């Protein structure tokens, strides 16, 4: 090749790369702009349900830990049942991008604004990743961009994952990137270490559904390479092994909590919760369709959770499926992933730690995006126009009828949806710039959905205050020690929630962490059974009135539970107990229409640590060194030995030593750490430490995975 030809080829490649970058940037801008539409209709759209009660408050807490130089943040004792960060997994403390987002939440200072910023970024990440994945399989830039914009604003992704279940969105956003990078690597178009990095980001997001998606992607790619009879199987196995070695670091602590938490063992059952019927999948293109799927507190949903893209079903009769059939082997991966995801959607409502099958729907739509993007890119069929229109109209009428049958009172939304899809299809078939019409329809459909369904009423609307400074001012009086809140959200009048007035006296979920208040109330997906059983404790508070009596009850330790927990403040909702009487040593400091608040009169013993009680041993000093280590000096141990109870939940992973020698520990009946001090010691030093179960081994495995990926990038591995 001559110098001129070489320069021309290099110029062409550079121009092609520039166009690819511009197309991806256009998708990013489009998704970012569309992601702001929900906020214009509902300012709290992204600060909703679990995002308000669980994610944003804990992100803020973790961000403050990072800014204070503490990492990894694996345990938050002051968050109690929600404090096993390693066991919760879904906060993604091992994901570097997530750590940056935590710091951003702190810098913003308003949780609702921060929620919109963070979730916009991950919607953009999902959109660009989908675009690149479609391009990887051969879709045109314009059509790949259509699906890259459509998937992030599809029903389940927007109304459930973006609005509420932020962990699901953050995990899903990495899946197309891991898929794209893995396929490129196995076709020798990218280094293995880059695919490993994408896979690690997917795993470290902490969403088990993303890990399951990655398993299906790897399986689909292996089948794809085999069907195509191309090399890549060896690379795929090395990549899967390297990524798989990082999984225990993130998820082993989750499994380790099953012995003490709410989620235990392998369970398999079906109660129909968030489980669609096959007929619901047919309505994935009708913007106004609300499926009759059992949801939280209702026999049907209130949002278009099944919606994918307005043009998918209407275009079915116009696609050139013969072109797809000629290349079917190349699409074994997407077809296998789509088929498995659909089957999982229709499966039991709980399989082990996986519950609510509808959570698999975005993966099915991602795989279908690849297939449809390639087929649409091949061009539409223009023959047998009347037959194709007849099929299209028939399918749309069937979709309309199924929608009407599910919820007849929404007939107007269904009628508008049918007119919209039919009219836009007619325009798309007549113009040359069809992708622009598809984009326009996506925008119009989203606007209509937000007008009809401005919020997800299937889940909880807390209406929490989002201004961090205001929260800390309102609860400044409770920041001096651990708080027990006897309260039930169900007992709050709805008008008080709507006005936000109640949140000046009560908080639920992880909101106490934002206010800087150590509290037993915390949102948790894993729970701690013993403390829950003792105080009826959930993330809504200690919600049974009898919890107040139990708080002062003396158990096997010989000390009231309030003292073991080192409680400084008690807040009692008046709807549960109108006029509680404080015990000796406590005084009422506030009583209003909502709560009665007590405060301990005398100072707590051992104020620098978490020792709550001792028996048979005299504790001289107690110093908490960070969240995971505590040093205690003791003397005068009884001849039969002594016991020291710590105001810490006995999560698996605690160890205790006395003068360097291991000593036994156990959990009290309330679930607190109790250390046995051996008899015969006149004085000594006790050190209590915690780390996630298997922590050193998991770190070694993750490191081995990274080393394997780097070594696998060398050509010598494949020779």
XYZ file of C-alpha atoms in Angstrom:
719
model
C 0.000 0.000 0.000
C 1.341 3.422 -0.943
C 1.944 6.254 1.475
C -1.044 8.131 0.066
C -3.327 5.105 0.457
C -2.102 4.531 4.018
C -2.745 8.142 4.953
C -6.195 7.954 3.384
C -7.026 4.784 5.355
C -5.795 6.360 8.594
C -7.875 9.448 7.891
C -10.951 7.310 7.243
C -10.469 5.423 10.498
C -10.014 8.660 12.415
C -13.163 10.061 10.836
C -15.091 6.925 11.717
C -13.917 7.120 15.345
C -14.934 10.773 15.488
C -18.398 9.922 14.222
C -18.694 7.139 16.791
C -17.742 9.523 19.591
C -20.193 12.153 18.346
C -23.010 9.601 18.120
C -22.332 8.358 21.672
C -22.151 11.960 22.913
C -25.469 12.727 21.242
C -27.058 9.761 23.034
C -25.614 10.985 26.332
C -27.021 14.489 25.837
C -30.432 13.190 24.764
C -30.751 10.837 27.754
C -29.551 13.533 30.158
C -32.176 15.961 28.871
C -34.994 13.402 28.944
C -33.990 12.431 32.495
C -34.903 15.950 33.636
C -38.513 15.728 32.433
C -39.687 13.687 35.452
C -38.269 16.346 37.795
C -40.254 19.071 36.012
C -43.451 17.152 36.775
C -42.479 15.857 40.230
C -39.494 17.473 41.947
C -39.103 14.430 44.221
C -39.332 11.886 41.370
C -35.843 10.492 42.023
C -36.032 11.006 45.809
C -38.730 8.387 46.253
C -39.386 5.234 48.288
C -36.133 3.315 48.897
C -34.064 6.104 47.369
C -35.353 8.446 50.066
C -35.378 5.964 52.942
C -32.268 3.948 52.150
C -29.908 5.016 49.390
C -29.491 8.794 49.478
C -29.136 9.044 53.281
C -26.539 6.280 53.404
C -24.707 7.684 50.373
C -24.432 10.941 52.297
C -23.123 9.140 55.377
C -20.582 7.184 53.328
C -19.528 10.360 51.535
C -18.781 12.014 54.863
C -16.769 8.961 55.905
C -14.721 9.204 52.720
C -14.074 12.909 53.200
C -12.885 12.111 56.727
C -10.342 9.680 55.258
C -12.146 6.470 56.271
C -12.239 3.708 53.648
C -13.453 1.089 53.159
C -16.580 1.896 55.148
C -17.816 -1.600 55.941
C -19.524 -1.104 59.315
C -21.582 1.738 60.790
C -22.415 0.746 64.403
C -24.537 3.863 64.918
C -26.849 2.723 62.108
C -27.463 -0.542 63.977
C -29.590 -2.910 61.884
C -28.637 -1.003 58.738
C -25.016 -0.660 59.740
C -23.527 -3.799 58.185
C -22.532 -2.012 54.977
C -20.535 -4.983 53.735
C -23.508 -7.264 54.341
C -25.931 -4.950 52.543
C -23.621 -5.027 49.452
C -25.894 -2.797 47.352
C -24.146 0.441 48.349
C -21.185 -0.584 46.181
C -18.375 0.551 48.462
C -15.870 -1.372 46.308
C -16.866 0.506 43.152
C -14.664 3.596 42.582
C -17.287 5.519 40.616
C -19.852 4.956 43.349
C -17.416 6.384 45.895
C -17.154 9.541 43.813
C -20.946 9.767 43.757
C -21.076 9.579 47.556
C -18.785 12.586 47.790
C -20.966 14.406 45.239
C -24.041 13.835 47.423
C -22.278 15.504 50.349
C -21.117 18.407 48.192
C -24.627 19.088 46.861
C -26.219 19.259 50.314
C -29.758 18.572 49.074
C -30.723 14.913 48.789
C -33.401 15.395 46.119
C -31.071 17.396 43.882
C -28.255 14.919 44.469
C -30.584 12.033 43.589
C -31.418 13.642 40.249
C -27.745 14.288 39.477
C -26.535 10.803 40.366
C -29.352 8.970 38.634
C -29.047 11.088 35.509
C -25.428 9.995 35.264
C -26.349 6.332 35.495
C -29.203 6.672 33.023
C -26.694 8.239 30.640
C -24.252 5.413 31.361
C -26.965 2.878 30.541
C -27.963 4.701 27.355
C -24.456 5.061 25.959
C -23.622 1.460 26.886
C -26.741 0.224 25.076
C -25.810 2.295 22.017
C -22.281 0.852 21.929
C -23.543 -2.695 22.400
C -25.970 -2.346 19.493
C -23.150 -0.943 17.355
C -20.928 -3.864 18.353
C -23.456 -6.277 16.814
C -23.711 -4.282 13.605
C -26.570 -1.818 14.077
C -26.309 1.526 12.308
C -25.356 4.575 14.369
C -28.751 6.195 13.986
C -30.754 3.114 14.977
C -28.383 2.185 17.821
C -28.896 5.704 19.162
C -32.671 5.196 19.068
C -32.440 2.213 21.414
C -29.754 3.895 23.504
C -32.209 6.706 24.228
C -35.315 4.521 24.588
C -34.113 1.947 27.137
C -33.203 4.402 29.966
C -36.691 5.948 29.861
C -38.555 2.637 29.576
C -41.200 1.946 32.199
C -39.521 -0.291 34.753
C -36.122 1.367 34.471
C -37.536 4.859 34.995
C -40.384 4.295 37.461
C -38.823 1.598 39.632
C -35.057 1.550 39.259
C -34.384 5.247 38.678
C -37.127 6.546 40.952
C -36.762 4.059 43.804
C -34.385 1.095 43.547
C -31.182 2.970 42.829
C -29.013 -0.093 43.391
C -30.755 -1.856 40.516
C -30.181 1.091 38.186
C -26.507 1.366 39.107
C -25.931 -2.342 38.561
C -27.869 -2.438 35.289
C -25.962 0.554 33.904
C -22.713 -1.436 33.889
C -24.147 -4.540 32.173
C -24.070 -3.288 28.541
C -20.540 -1.962 29.064
C -19.348 -5.316 30.405
C -21.119 -7.104 27.523
C -19.642 -4.744 24.925
C -16.113 -4.935 26.327
C -16.263 -8.736 26.705
C -17.323 -9.306 23.099
C -14.669 -6.933 21.782
C -12.005 -8.629 23.856
C -12.932 -12.083 22.680
C -12.819 -10.867 19.074
C -9.320 -9.438 19.706
C -10.504 -5.829 19.386
C -9.773 -4.851 22.959
C -7.525 -5.858 25.875
C -8.756 -8.411 28.351
C -7.943 -6.142 31.286
C -10.457 -3.563 29.970
C -13.209 -6.184 29.845
C -12.235 -7.287 33.348
C -12.503 -3.687 34.554
C -16.002 -3.380 33.084
C -17.020 -6.702 34.616
C -15.599 -5.685 37.985
C -17.538 -2.403 37.925
C -20.677 -4.439 37.250
C -19.995 -6.847 40.133
C -18.858 -4.179 42.591
C -22.074 -2.209 42.091
C -23.468 -4.681 44.623
C -26.645 -5.595 42.733
C -27.066 -9.386 42.541
C -29.316 -9.031 39.489
C -26.443 -7.401 37.607
C -24.175 -10.322 38.532
C -26.798 -12.792 37.309
C -27.080 -10.747 34.110
C -23.310 -10.981 33.688
C -23.451 -14.762 34.069
C -26.101 -14.957 31.337
C -24.064 -12.645 29.103
C -20.951 -14.803 29.472
C -22.975 -17.942 28.770
C -24.558 -16.312 25.715
C -21.185 -15.214 24.364
C -19.749 -18.714 24.772
C -22.679 -20.119 22.793
C -22.304 -17.365 20.211
C -18.646 -18.138 19.592
C -19.378 -21.822 19.331
C -22.190 -21.340 16.824
C -20.058 -18.958 14.763
C -17.088 -21.336 14.995
C -14.697 -18.523 15.773
C -11.929 -18.263 18.335
C -12.689 -16.524 21.583
C -13.870 -19.327 23.838
C -10.542 -19.466 25.632
C -10.470 -15.742 26.205
C -14.074 -15.844 27.421
C -13.253 -18.520 29.995
C -10.253 -16.566 31.308
C -12.340 -13.382 31.468
C -15.226 -15.119 33.251
C -12.819 -16.662 35.751
C -11.073 -13.350 36.479
C -14.353 -11.497 37.013
C -15.806 -14.394 39.010
C -12.939 -14.198 41.480
C -14.099 -10.706 42.500
C -17.628 -11.829 43.394
C -16.855 -13.125 46.941
C -15.409 -9.748 47.968
C -18.791 -8.119 47.360
C -21.294 -10.859 48.103
C -19.784 -13.299 50.586
C -20.623 -10.981 53.522
C -24.256 -11.022 52.344
C -24.427 -14.797 52.580
C -22.634 -14.740 55.938
C -25.413 -12.664 57.509
C -28.096 -15.258 56.781
C -27.399 -16.939 60.125
C -28.581 -13.860 62.032
C -30.563 -11.856 59.466
C -34.018 -11.918 57.969
C -33.049 -13.506 54.667
C -32.006 -17.062 55.341
C -31.158 -20.073 53.218
C -32.564 -21.093 49.869
C -36.251 -20.316 49.535
C -38.390 -21.044 46.517
C -42.018 -19.970 46.350
C -44.444 -17.958 44.297
C -47.057 -15.538 45.588
C -47.305 -13.610 42.324
C -45.601 -10.469 43.636
C -44.262 -8.409 40.716
C -44.599 -11.434 38.440
C -46.006 -10.590 34.969
C -48.096 -12.859 32.771
C -47.010 -13.679 29.198
C -49.782 -11.422 27.894
C -48.262 -8.441 29.696
C -45.134 -8.733 27.570
C -47.186 -8.157 24.419
C -48.001 -4.624 25.595
C -44.410 -3.431 25.744
C -45.099 -0.700 23.159
C -48.253 0.922 24.532
C -47.259 3.988 26.631
C -50.507 4.032 28.615
C -50.694 0.324 29.485
C -50.830 -0.351 33.238
C -50.452 -4.093 33.889
C -52.584 -6.036 36.313
C -49.566 -7.305 38.216
C -49.687 -7.770 41.963
C -47.714 -4.959 43.516
C -47.111 -3.574 46.996
C -50.481 -3.313 48.672
C -52.491 -3.651 45.471
C -53.615 -6.278 42.989
C -52.337 -4.169 40.094
C -49.715 -1.573 39.331
C -50.174 2.165 38.932
C -47.392 2.847 36.402
C -46.523 1.524 32.896
C -43.871 -0.857 34.190
C -43.982 -3.125 31.102
C -43.353 -0.327 28.618
C -40.222 -0.632 26.467
C -40.451 1.495 23.317
C -43.479 2.658 21.326
C -42.182 1.385 17.969
C -41.113 -2.211 18.731
C -44.462 -3.992 18.333
C -45.801 -1.736 15.504
C -42.668 -2.386 13.423
C -42.784 -6.188 13.751
C -44.686 -6.687 10.490
C -42.359 -4.356 8.572
C -38.987 -5.778 9.510
C -36.853 -7.851 7.158
C -36.583 -10.983 9.253
C -34.966 -12.884 6.376
C -31.867 -10.719 6.725
C -31.801 -11.515 10.420
C -32.220 -15.245 9.780
C -29.164 -15.245 7.523
C -27.089 -13.905 10.437
C -28.899 -15.672 13.270
C -25.776 -17.434 14.528
C -24.149 -14.076 15.232
C -26.988 -13.226 17.607
C -26.992 -16.383 19.702
C -25.771 -14.333 22.668
C -28.562 -11.707 22.700
C -31.207 -14.326 21.936
C -30.083 -16.576 24.790
C -29.897 -13.650 27.231
C -33.339 -12.393 26.161
C -34.925 -15.853 26.425
C -33.445 -16.517 29.871
C -34.429 -13.070 31.155
C -38.011 -13.497 29.942
C -38.241 -16.907 31.616
C -36.912 -15.416 34.835
C -39.547 -12.663 34.572
C -42.249 -15.302 34.419
C -40.695 -17.413 37.145
C -41.423 -17.757 40.884
C -41.662 -14.589 42.947
C -38.645 -15.639 45.039
C -35.684 -17.866 44.252
C -33.101 -17.727 47.032
C -31.956 -14.134 47.446
C -33.668 -13.131 44.190
C -37.199 -11.879 44.564
C -39.742 -10.007 42.432
C -39.243 -11.405 38.902
C -40.054 -8.117 37.164
C -36.548 -6.997 38.110
C -35.235 -9.170 35.268
C -37.235 -7.204 32.687
C -34.573 -4.547 31.888
C -32.076 -7.270 30.957
C -34.618 -8.785 28.546
C -35.165 -5.367 26.982
C -31.421 -4.763 26.717
C -30.947 -8.014 24.790
C -33.993 -7.279 22.618
C -32.542 -3.832 21.897
C -29.558 -5.505 20.248
C -31.717 -7.785 18.117
C -34.196 -5.128 17.034
C -31.507 -2.515 16.404
C -29.741 -4.826 13.963
C -32.954 -5.844 12.208
C -34.223 -2.275 11.896
C -30.812 -1.220 10.570
C -31.217 -3.746 7.739
C -34.177 -1.737 6.443
C -37.950 -2.177 6.315
C -39.970 -4.278 3.903
C -42.132 -2.272 1.504
C -43.948 -5.108 -0.269
C -47.455 -6.397 0.626
C -48.292 -3.085 2.238
C -51.963 -3.880 2.896
C -51.131 -7.202 4.523
C -48.509 -5.597 6.740
C -50.860 -2.808 7.748
C -53.568 -5.353 8.494
C -51.231 -7.296 10.785
C -50.057 -4.095 12.475
C -53.564 -2.795 13.082
C -54.673 -6.189 14.356
C -51.814 -6.371 16.827
C -52.431 -2.818 18.061
C -56.145 -3.504 18.508
C -55.294 -6.631 20.506
C -52.907 -4.592 22.679
C -55.597 -1.991 23.200
C -58.131 -4.617 24.233
C -55.724 -6.273 26.690
C -54.987 -2.846 28.185
C -58.679 -2.029 28.509
C -59.362 -5.415 30.102
C -56.627 -4.811 32.692
C -57.925 -1.377 33.783
C -61.040 -0.143 31.915
C -61.124 3.303 33.544
C -57.897 4.279 31.762
C -59.538 3.910 28.339
C -58.606 7.462 27.341
C -54.895 6.796 27.871
C -55.160 3.613 25.827
C -56.963 5.398 22.999
C -54.340 8.146 22.900
C -51.566 5.542 22.993
C -53.045 3.650 20.042
C -53.494 6.827 18.003
C -49.963 7.910 18.867
C -48.283 4.651 17.887
C -50.364 4.243 14.729
C -49.847 7.840 13.607
C -46.125 7.872 14.317
C -45.685 4.561 12.517
C -47.437 5.938 9.437
C -45.079 8.926 9.442
C -41.997 6.772 10.035
C -42.848 4.563 7.084
C -43.193 7.539 4.737
C -40.122 9.604 5.581
C -36.479 8.869 4.869
C -35.202 9.957 8.292
C -37.068 7.272 10.202
C -34.763 7.360 13.291
C -35.771 10.980 13.927
C -39.426 9.954 14.022
C -38.591 7.107 16.409
C -36.783 9.562 18.683
C -39.664 12.028 18.518
C -42.108 9.305 19.467
C -39.954 8.356 22.469
C -40.102 11.945 23.704
C -43.860 12.282 23.156
C -44.549 8.934 24.846
C -42.451 9.945 27.860
C -44.231 13.285 28.188
C -47.633 11.584 28.077
C -46.587 8.997 30.659
C -45.350 11.686 33.041
C -48.634 13.567 32.658
C -50.656 10.429 33.326
C -48.314 8.887 35.921
C -46.202 11.614 37.588
C -45.029 9.281 40.376
C -44.847 5.602 41.226
C -47.722 5.115 43.655
C -46.948 1.401 43.931
C -44.238 2.208 46.456
C -43.930 4.487 49.478
C -44.022 8.277 49.251
C -42.266 9.495 52.393
C -41.980 13.164 51.448
C -38.876 13.425 53.605
C -37.118 16.808 53.825
C -34.099 16.836 51.542
C -32.137 19.799 52.876
C -29.307 18.388 55.008
C -28.721 21.606 56.947
C -32.382 21.849 57.925
C -32.427 18.226 59.064
C -29.434 18.736 61.300
C -30.916 21.886 62.792
C -34.232 20.170 63.513
C -32.593 17.190 65.238
C -29.629 18.915 66.875
C -30.952 17.947 70.325
C -30.681 14.221 69.513
C -27.116 14.177 68.245
C -25.534 13.587 71.663
C -26.213 9.851 71.912
C -28.095 6.787 70.711
C -31.821 7.232 70.078
C -34.583 4.658 70.385
C -37.703 5.666 68.487
C -41.011 3.990 69.350
C -43.054 4.884 66.288
C -45.038 3.448 63.411
C -45.319 5.164 60.049
C -48.776 3.666 59.543
C -50.019 5.654 62.554
C -49.109 9.016 61.009
C -52.024 10.911 59.430
C -51.531 11.206 55.685
C -51.905 14.978 55.786
C -48.923 15.224 58.160
C -46.796 13.239 55.715
C -47.978 15.359 52.780
C -47.153 18.593 54.602
C -43.858 17.254 55.956
C -44.674 18.625 59.430
C -44.181 15.261 61.131
C -40.557 15.037 59.933
C -39.502 17.706 62.427
C -40.093 15.162 65.206
C -39.793 11.685 63.662
C -37.583 10.133 60.999
C -37.567 6.711 59.396
C -35.203 4.665 57.243
C -31.640 5.958 57.150
C -32.668 9.602 57.541
C -31.281 9.732 61.080
C -27.828 9.191 59.585
C -28.184 12.373 57.516
C -29.277 14.281 60.607
C -26.176 13.012 62.427
C -28.263 11.082 64.953
C -27.120 7.619 66.176
C -30.340 5.623 66.014
C -31.632 2.077 66.125
C -33.938 3.044 63.244
C -32.273 2.213 59.934
C -33.358 0.811 56.585
C -31.981 -2.661 56.003
C -32.541 -5.444 53.536
C -30.836 -8.060 55.704
C -32.074 -7.164 59.199
C -31.018 -8.622 62.516
C -33.583 -11.064 63.892
C -32.723 -10.970 67.605
C -32.989 -7.199 68.005
C -36.027 -7.128 65.750
C -37.756 -9.726 67.899
C -36.886 -7.911 71.125
C -38.058 -4.432 70.080
C -40.280 -5.105 67.020
C -37.596 -3.091 65.289
C -37.755 -2.380 61.560
C -36.717 0.545 59.413
C -39.951 2.306 60.424
C -38.907 2.296 64.081
C -39.892 0.095 67.011
C -43.448 -0.045 65.818
C -45.247 -1.994 68.561
C -46.186 -0.161 71.775
C -44.827 -3.037 73.904
C -41.322 -2.138 72.726
C -41.371 0.654 75.297
C -41.779 -1.828 78.157
C -39.188 -4.197 76.709
C -36.644 -1.391 76.519
C -36.486 -1.184 80.320
C -36.693 -4.945 80.949
C -33.747 -6.680 82.624
C -32.605 -9.802 80.754
C -29.927 -12.450 81.338
C -27.227 -9.782 81.536
C -28.820 -8.320 84.658
C -29.010 -4.877 83.027
C -31.957 -3.116 81.310
C -31.741 -3.246 77.539
C -31.658 0.570 77.353
C -28.398 0.533 79.318
C -26.884 -2.246 77.213
C -27.655 -0.191 74.091
C -26.226 2.949 75.752
C -29.413 4.796 74.882
C -29.348 8.532 75.583
C -32.693 9.585 74.073
C -36.084 7.907 73.699
C -38.693 9.293 71.303
C -42.227 7.913 71.662
C -44.938 8.591 69.101
C -48.087 9.725 70.897
C -50.341 7.793 68.513
C -48.797 4.620 69.977
C -48.402 5.659 73.643
C -50.077 8.907 74.527
C -48.465 9.609 77.919
C -45.480 7.325 78.599
C -43.985 7.567 82.074
C -40.175 7.831 82.144
C -38.344 5.403 84.439
C -36.046 6.488 87.223
C -32.990 8.302 85.914
C -34.827 9.751 82.911
C -36.760 12.983 82.393
C -39.189 14.366 79.832
C -37.551 17.105 77.783
C -40.227 17.574 75.126
C -43.898 16.779 74.657
C -45.910 18.019 71.677
C -48.770 16.796 69.510
C -46.547 14.224 67.791
C -43.999 12.824 70.273
C -42.827 12.614 73.849
C -39.047 12.750 74.208
C -37.044 11.464 77.186
C -33.433 12.073 78.027
C -31.117 10.222 80.370
C -30.304 12.324 83.440
C -26.975 10.829 84.540
C -23.949 10.580 82.274
C -23.266 7.218 80.644
C -20.409 5.104 81.905
C -17.446 4.664 79.564
C -18.424 7.544 77.253
C -15.522 6.984 74.843
C -16.558 3.474 73.833
C -19.462 1.112 73.391
C -19.318 -1.057 76.521
C -22.896 -1.159 77.761
C -22.707 -3.592 80.669
C -20.269 -5.800 82.548
C -20.601 -8.640 85.023
C -17.862 -10.251 87.073
C -15.256 -7.798 85.806
C -14.455 -4.148 86.435
C -14.042 -2.062 83.267
C -11.471 0.680 83.842
C -11.570 2.308 80.404
C -13.117 1.799 76.981
C -11.963 3.525 73.793
C -13.566 3.069 70.372
C -10.915 3.259 67.644
C -12.861 3.761 64.452
C -15.981 1.787 63.699
C -14.426 -1.688 63.732
C -12.017 -1.724 66.690
C -12.436 -1.156 70.415
C -9.931 -1.362 73.303
C -11.005 -2.069 76.876
C -8.875 -2.042 80.042
C -10.269 -4.162 82.884
C -9.387 -5.363 86.376
C -10.711 -7.446 89.268
C -12.066 -10.416 87.347
C -14.154 -12.875 89.377
C -12.818 -16.359 89.925
C -15.517 -17.668 87.589
C -14.666 -15.152 84.891
C -16.469 -12.081 83.650
C -18.626 -10.878 80.767
C -18.621 -7.559 78.914
C -21.548 -6.532 76.729
C -20.967 -4.058 73.904
C -23.549 -1.809 72.304
C -22.848 -3.497 68.992
C -24.873 -5.999 67.023
C -23.113 -9.352 66.893
C -22.681 -9.521 63.137
C -20.553 -12.455 61.966
C -16.936 -11.345 61.808
C -16.254 -10.167 65.367
C -13.177 -11.412 67.212
C -11.940 -10.660 70.728
C -8.541 -11.066 72.351
C -7.391 -10.597 75.935
C -3.711 -9.712 76.151
C -3.300 -11.119 72.645
C -5.067 -14.453 73.285
C -8.386 -15.232 71.599
C -11.384 -15.393 73.928
C -14.907 -16.571 73.164
C -17.755 -14.239 72.350
C -21.422 -14.741 71.672
C -24.608 -12.817 71.047
C -26.981 -11.907 73.875
C -30.676 -12.613 73.521
C -31.025 -9.092 72.109
C -28.255 -9.733 69.570
C -25.490 -7.694 71.222
C -21.822 -8.709 71.373
C -20.910 -10.353 74.689
C -17.254 -11.194 75.347
C -16.155 -13.725 77.972
C -13.167 -12.637 80.083
C -11.257 -15.658 81.430
C -10.956 -16.107 85.217
C -7.709 -15.568 87.055
C -6.629 -12.340 85.377
C -6.215 -9.475 87.838
C -5.959 -6.893 85.037
C -5.668 -6.920 81.324
C -6.483 -5.464 77.954
C -9.312 -6.623 75.707
C -9.416 -5.782 72.028
C -12.606 -6.249 70.003
C -12.315 -6.163 66.202
C -14.626 -6.766 63.283
C -14.090 -7.517 59.639
C -16.413 -9.152 57.097
C -16.267 -12.955 57.204
C -13.544 -14.252 54.890
C -12.280 -10.715 54.308
C -8.546 -11.523 53.762
C -9.334 -14.456 51.488
C -11.826 -12.438 49.466
C -9.229 -9.689 48.961
C -6.719 -12.277 47.781
C -9.214 -13.767 45.329
C -10.090 -10.342 43.918
C -6.409 -9.559 43.526
C -5.868 -12.892 41.808
C -8.665 -12.047 39.394
C -6.986 -8.757 38.508
C -3.616 -10.474 38.013
C -5.222 -13.129 35.808
C -6.813 -10.418 33.684
C -3.500 -8.599 33.242
C -1.664 -11.810 32.378
C -4.493 -12.781 30.067
C -3.959 -9.588 28.108
C -0.544 -10.855 27.007
C -0.465 -12.581 23.646
C 1.588 -15.393 25.109
C -1.474 -16.722 26.874
C -3.158 -17.465 23.561
C -0.185 -18.927 21.777
